[in-house]
Coordinates of C-alpha atoms in Angstrom, one line a residue:
X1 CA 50.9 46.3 -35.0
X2 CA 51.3 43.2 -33.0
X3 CA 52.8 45.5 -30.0
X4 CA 50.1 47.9 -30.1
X5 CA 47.7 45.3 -29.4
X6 CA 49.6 44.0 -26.5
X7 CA 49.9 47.3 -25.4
X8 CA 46.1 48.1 -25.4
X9 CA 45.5 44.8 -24.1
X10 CA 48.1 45.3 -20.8
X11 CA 46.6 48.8 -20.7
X12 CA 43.0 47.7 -20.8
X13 CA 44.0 44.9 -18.4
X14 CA 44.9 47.2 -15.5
X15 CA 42.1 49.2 -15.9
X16 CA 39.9 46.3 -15.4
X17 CA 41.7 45.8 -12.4
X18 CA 41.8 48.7 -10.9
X19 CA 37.9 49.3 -11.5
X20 CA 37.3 45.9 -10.0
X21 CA 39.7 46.9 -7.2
X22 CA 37.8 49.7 -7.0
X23 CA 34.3 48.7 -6.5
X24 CA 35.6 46.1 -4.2
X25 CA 36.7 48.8 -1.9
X26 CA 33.5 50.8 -2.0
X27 CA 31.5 47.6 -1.0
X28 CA 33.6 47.3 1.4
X29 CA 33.1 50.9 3.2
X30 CA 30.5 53.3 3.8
X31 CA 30.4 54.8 0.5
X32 CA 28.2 54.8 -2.0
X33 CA 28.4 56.6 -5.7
X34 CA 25.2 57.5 -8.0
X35 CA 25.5 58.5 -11.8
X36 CA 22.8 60.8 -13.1
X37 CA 23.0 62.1 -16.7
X38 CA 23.1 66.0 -17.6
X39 CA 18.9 65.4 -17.2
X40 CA 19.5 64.3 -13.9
X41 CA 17.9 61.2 -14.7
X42 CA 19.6 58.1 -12.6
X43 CA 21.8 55.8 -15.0
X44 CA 23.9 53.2 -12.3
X45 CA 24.7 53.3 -8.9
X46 CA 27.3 51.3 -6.7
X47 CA 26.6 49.9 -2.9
X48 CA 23.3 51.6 -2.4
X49 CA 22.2 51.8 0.9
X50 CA 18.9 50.6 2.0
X51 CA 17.4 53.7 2.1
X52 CA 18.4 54.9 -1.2
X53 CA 17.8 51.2 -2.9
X54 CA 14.1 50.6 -2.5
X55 CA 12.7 52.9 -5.0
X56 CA 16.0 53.3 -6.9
X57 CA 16.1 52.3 -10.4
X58 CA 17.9 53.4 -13.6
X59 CA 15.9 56.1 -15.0
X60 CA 14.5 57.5 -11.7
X61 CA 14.7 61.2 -10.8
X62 CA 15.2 62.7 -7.5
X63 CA 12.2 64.0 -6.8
X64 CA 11.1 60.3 -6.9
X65 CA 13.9 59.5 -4.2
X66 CA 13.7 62.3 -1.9
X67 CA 11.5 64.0 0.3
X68 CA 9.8 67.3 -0.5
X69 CA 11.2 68.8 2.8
X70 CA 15.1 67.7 1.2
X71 CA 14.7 67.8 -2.7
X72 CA 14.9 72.2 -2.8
X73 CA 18.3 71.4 -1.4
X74 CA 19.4 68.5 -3.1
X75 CA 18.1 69.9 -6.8
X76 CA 19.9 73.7 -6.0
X77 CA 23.2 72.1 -5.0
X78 CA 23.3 69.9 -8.4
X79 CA 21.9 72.2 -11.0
X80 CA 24.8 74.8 -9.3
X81 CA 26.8 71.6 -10.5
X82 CA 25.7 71.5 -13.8
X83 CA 26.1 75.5 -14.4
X84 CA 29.4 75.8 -13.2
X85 CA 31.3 72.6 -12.6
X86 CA 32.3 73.3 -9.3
X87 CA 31.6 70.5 -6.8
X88 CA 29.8 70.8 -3.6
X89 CA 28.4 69.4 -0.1
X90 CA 24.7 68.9 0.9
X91 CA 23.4 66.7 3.8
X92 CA 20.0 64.9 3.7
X93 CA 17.5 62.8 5.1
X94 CA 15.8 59.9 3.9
X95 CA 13.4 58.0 5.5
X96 CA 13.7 54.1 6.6
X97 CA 11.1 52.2 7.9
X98 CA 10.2 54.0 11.3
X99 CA 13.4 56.1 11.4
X100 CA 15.2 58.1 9.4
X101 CA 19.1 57.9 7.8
X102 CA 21.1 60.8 7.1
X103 CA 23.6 61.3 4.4
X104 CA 26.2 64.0 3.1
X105 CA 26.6 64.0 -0.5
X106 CA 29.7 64.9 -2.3
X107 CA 28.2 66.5 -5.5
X108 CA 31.0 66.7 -9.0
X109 CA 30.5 66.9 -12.3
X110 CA 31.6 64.5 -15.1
X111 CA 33.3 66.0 -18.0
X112 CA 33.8 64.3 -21.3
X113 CA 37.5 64.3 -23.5
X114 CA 35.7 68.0 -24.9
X115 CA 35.3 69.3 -21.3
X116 CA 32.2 69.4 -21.8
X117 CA 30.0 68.1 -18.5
X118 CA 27.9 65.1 -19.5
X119 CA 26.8 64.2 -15.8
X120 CA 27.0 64.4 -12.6
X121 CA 28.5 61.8 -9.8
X122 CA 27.0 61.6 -6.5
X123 CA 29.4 60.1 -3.4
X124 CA 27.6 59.5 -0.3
X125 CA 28.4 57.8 3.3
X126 CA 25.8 57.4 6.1
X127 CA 26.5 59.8 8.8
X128 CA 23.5 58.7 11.0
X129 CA 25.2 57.7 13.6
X130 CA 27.3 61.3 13.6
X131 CA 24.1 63.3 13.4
X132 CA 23.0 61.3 16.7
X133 CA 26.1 61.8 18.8
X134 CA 25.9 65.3 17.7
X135 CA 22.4 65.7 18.8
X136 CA 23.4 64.4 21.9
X137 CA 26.6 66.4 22.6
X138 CA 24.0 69.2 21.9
X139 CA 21.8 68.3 24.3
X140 CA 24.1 67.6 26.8
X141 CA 25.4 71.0 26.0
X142 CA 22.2 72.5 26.7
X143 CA 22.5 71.1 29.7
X144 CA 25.4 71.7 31.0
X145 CA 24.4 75.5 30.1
X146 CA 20.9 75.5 32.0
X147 CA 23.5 73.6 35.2
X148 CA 25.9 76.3 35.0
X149 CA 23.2 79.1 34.6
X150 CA 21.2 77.2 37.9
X151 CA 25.3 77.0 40.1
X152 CA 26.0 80.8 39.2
X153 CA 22.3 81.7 40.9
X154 CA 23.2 79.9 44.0
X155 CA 26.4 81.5 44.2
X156 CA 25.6 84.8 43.7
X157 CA 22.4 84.2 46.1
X158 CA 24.6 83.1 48.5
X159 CA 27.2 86.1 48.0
X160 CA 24.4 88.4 48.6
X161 CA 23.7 86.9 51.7
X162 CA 26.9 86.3 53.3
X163 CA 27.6 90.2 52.8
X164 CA 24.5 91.4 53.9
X165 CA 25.4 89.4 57.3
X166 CA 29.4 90.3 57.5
X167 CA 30.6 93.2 59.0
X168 CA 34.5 92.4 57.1
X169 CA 35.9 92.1 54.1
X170 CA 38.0 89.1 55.6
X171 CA 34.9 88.0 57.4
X172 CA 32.9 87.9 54.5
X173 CA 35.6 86.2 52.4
X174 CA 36.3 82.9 54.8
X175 CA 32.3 82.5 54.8
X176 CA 31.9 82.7 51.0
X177 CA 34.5 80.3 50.8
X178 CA 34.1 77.7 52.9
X179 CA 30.1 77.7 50.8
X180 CA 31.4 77.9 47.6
X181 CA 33.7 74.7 48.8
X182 CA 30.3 73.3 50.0
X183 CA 29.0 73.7 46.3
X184 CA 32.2 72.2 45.2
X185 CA 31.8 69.2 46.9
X186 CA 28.5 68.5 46.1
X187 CA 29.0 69.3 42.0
X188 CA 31.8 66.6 42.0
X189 CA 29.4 63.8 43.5
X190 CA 27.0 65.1 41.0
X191 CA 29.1 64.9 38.0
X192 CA 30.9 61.7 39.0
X193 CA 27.2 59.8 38.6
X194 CA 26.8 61.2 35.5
X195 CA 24.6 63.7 36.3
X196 CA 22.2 61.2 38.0
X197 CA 23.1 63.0 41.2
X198 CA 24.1 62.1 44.5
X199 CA 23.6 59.2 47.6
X200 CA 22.3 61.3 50.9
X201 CA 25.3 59.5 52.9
X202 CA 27.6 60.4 50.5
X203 CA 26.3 64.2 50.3
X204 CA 26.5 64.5 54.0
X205 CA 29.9 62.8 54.0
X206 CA 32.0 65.0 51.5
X207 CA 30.1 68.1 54.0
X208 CA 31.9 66.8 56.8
X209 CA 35.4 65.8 55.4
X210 CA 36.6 69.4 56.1
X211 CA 35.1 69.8 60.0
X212 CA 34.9 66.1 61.4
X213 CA 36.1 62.8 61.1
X214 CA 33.4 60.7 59.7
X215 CA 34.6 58.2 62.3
X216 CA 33.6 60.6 64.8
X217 CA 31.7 59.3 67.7
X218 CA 30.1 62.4 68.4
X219 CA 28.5 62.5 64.8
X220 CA 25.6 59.8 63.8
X221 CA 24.7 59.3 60.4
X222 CA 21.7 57.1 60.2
X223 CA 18.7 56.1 58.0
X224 CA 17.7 56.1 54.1
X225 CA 20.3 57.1 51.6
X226 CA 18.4 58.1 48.1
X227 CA 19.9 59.4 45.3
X228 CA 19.3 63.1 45.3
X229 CA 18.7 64.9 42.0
X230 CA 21.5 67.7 40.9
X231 CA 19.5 70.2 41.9
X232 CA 18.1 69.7 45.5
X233 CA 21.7 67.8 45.9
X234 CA 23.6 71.1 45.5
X235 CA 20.7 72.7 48.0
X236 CA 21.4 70.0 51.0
X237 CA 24.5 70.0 50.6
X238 CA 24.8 74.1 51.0
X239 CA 22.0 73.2 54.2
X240 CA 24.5 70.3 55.7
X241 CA 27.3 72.7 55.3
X242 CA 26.1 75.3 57.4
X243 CA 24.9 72.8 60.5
X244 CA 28.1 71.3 60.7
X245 CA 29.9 74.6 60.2
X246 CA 27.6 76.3 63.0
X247 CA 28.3 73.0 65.1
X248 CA 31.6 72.9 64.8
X249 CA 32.3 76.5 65.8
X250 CA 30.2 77.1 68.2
X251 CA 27.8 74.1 68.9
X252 CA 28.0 70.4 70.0
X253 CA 30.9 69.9 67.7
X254 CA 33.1 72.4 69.6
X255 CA 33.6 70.2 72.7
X256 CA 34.3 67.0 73.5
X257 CA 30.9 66.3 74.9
X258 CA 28.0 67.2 72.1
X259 CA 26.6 65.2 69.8
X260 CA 24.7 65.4 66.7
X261 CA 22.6 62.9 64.8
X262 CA 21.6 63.1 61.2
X263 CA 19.0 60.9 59.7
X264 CA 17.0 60.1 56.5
X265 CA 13.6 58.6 56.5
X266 CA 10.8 58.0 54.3
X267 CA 7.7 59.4 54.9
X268 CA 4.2 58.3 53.4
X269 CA 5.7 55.6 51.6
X270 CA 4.1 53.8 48.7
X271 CA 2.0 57.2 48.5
X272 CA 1.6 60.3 45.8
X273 CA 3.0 62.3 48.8
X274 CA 5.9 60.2 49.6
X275 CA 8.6 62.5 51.3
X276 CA 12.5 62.0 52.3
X277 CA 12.4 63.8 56.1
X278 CA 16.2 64.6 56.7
X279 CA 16.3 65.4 60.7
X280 CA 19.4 66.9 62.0
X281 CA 19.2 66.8 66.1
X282 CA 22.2 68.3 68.5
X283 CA 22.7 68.1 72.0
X284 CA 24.7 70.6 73.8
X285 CA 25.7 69.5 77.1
X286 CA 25.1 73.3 79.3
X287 CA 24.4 76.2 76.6
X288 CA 25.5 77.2 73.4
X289 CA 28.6 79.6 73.7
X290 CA 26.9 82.9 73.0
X291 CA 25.1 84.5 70.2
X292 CA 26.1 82.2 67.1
X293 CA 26.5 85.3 64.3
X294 CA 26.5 83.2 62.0
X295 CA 22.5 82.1 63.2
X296 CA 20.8 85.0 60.5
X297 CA 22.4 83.8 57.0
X298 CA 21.9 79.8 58.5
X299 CA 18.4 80.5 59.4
X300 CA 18.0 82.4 55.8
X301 CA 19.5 79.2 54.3
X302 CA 18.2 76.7 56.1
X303 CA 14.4 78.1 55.9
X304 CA 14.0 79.2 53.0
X305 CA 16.2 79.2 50.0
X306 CA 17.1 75.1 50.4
X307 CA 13.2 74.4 50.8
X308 CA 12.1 76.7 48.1
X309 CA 14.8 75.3 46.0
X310 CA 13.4 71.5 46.3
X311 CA 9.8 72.6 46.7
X312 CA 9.4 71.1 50.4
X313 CA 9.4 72.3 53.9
X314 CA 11.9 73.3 57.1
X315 CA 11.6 73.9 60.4
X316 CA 15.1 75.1 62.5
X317 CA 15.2 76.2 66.0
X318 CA 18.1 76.8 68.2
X319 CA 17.8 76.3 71.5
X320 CA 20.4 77.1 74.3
X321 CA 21.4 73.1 74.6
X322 CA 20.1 72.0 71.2
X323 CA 20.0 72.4 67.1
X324 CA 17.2 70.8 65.5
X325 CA 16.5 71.6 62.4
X326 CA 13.9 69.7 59.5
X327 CA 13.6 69.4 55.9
X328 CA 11.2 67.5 53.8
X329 CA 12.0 66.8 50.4
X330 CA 9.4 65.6 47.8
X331 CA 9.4 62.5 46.1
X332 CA 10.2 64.7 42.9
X333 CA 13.7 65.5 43.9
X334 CA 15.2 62.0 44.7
X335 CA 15.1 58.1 43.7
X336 CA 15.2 55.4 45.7

């Protein structure tokens, strides 16, 4: 008999142990574990979170826990419980002072020696924080989508154009191209500022690495440098790309003797109708060299799809030994 009680008292010994090992884990994690009886009325509950421990007490029900909006869900998922012992998943929302936590629920049920269920255990963990990064992954998503949506437009604008101004296939494929490259360039300053958008200078810059040496001392780059928005930034950068590509084929950037300035500057400053004037002006030393064919789909471009696009203004005009060309851009499309 003597063994027997040792035994029962080793055995007894390491299940206090491991129960105390036990709870010390879950206090020491995320998790917390609520008891309810086959009434569903609460009878203990380990590591309660904040949101679950104000107005938690032995004897409480769910519907004194839980919102309305939550407790259809919460009472279907643990009454499927009760009828057939299988467990099951539901995610809720409590409130907490101004905000609000979130919490999945592992739902089982208790079983005495008989089989017979005589509760029902609750494990919980706070997935706040994983509802929030998903919100935001779905936002950014959204996002992304309404970019993507807003880049394929522009493209297929601008394919429309260039072949309604090409007379070859091989024509038409070096111009689409070299302004889908223009797009290109533009996106990657756009994305590499998280989205913010993109410096003027720096805009004009990746434009030019293609044509012209930025060192170039035909080529001035003067004046404010905002951050443009994603959208008008795509939109100036297509409108630089076609000046300097017009220049350097058949304007002051052909020859050794042309040059072109490019400058940003604020206008009514301080004002509801502050402005960002972006002036580009180019001197041709004799005349242009002939009918520039790619003028039609620049002017189209330059006069009306990049000022309708940021909501502003543009004036170009090509003269026989000068390019000036205008945009305004309202405050609405860039930061300081």
């Amino acid at each position: 008999m003597m063994g027997a009680s040792l035994l029962s008292d080793k055995s007894e010994y390491k299940d206090a142990v491991r129960l105390r090992s036990l709870l010390r884990a879950i206090h020491n994690s995320n998790v917390f574990v609520l008891y309810q009886s086959a009434d569903l009325a609460y009878v203990w509950a380990e590591n309660l979170p904040e949101a679950w421990s104000a107005q938690w007490r032995v004897g409480v029900y769910d519907h004194e826990l839980v919102q309305e909006a939550m407790l259809a869900r919460l009472a279907a998922a643990k009454q499927g419980v009760l009828e057939t012992g299988e467990p099951t998943r539901v995610e809720i929302c409590l409130p907490h002072g101004e905000q609000s936590r979130w919490f999945e629920l592992s739902i089982d049920s208790d079983r005495d020696d008989a089989g017979v269920i005589i509760g029902v255990v609750t494990t919980g963990v706070d997935i706040t924080e994983l509802k929030r990064r998903e919100q935001v992954l779905k936002t950014l998503l959204r996002e992304v989508s309404h970019r993507s949506k807003n880049l394929l437009a522009i493209i297929q604008s601008i394919a429309m154009q260039t072949a309604r101004y090409t007379e070859t296939i091989d024509g038409f494929l070096a111009k689409f191209r070299g302004r889908v490259q223009s797009l290109s360039y533009s996106q990657d300053l756009v994305t590499d500022s998280n989205w913010r958008g993109a410096r003027f200078h720096e805009l004009v810059h990746s434009q030019m690495q293609k044509y012209i040496d930025i060192g170039d001392p035909r080529f001035t780059l003067s004046g404010a440098d905002p951050y443009i928005f994603p959208g008008a930034a795509l939109h100036i950068g297509l409108a630089v790309h076609e000046l300097i590509v017009n220049s350097a084929a058949y304007g002051a950037l052909s020859n050794g003797e042309g040059t072109v300035t490019l400058s940003g500057r604020f206008e009514n400053a301080g004002t509801d109708r502050m402005s960002l004037c972006i002036k580009w002006d180019e001197k041709i030393p004799g005349s242009l060299k002939g009918q520039n064919p790619n003028a039609r789909f620049g002017s189209a471009v330059l006069e009306r799809i990049v000022p309708i696009s940021v909501d502003g203004t543009a004036t170009y005009r090509i003269e026989q030994d000068s390019v000036t060309y205008a945009l305004d851009v309202p405050r609405s499309h860039f930061e300081l």
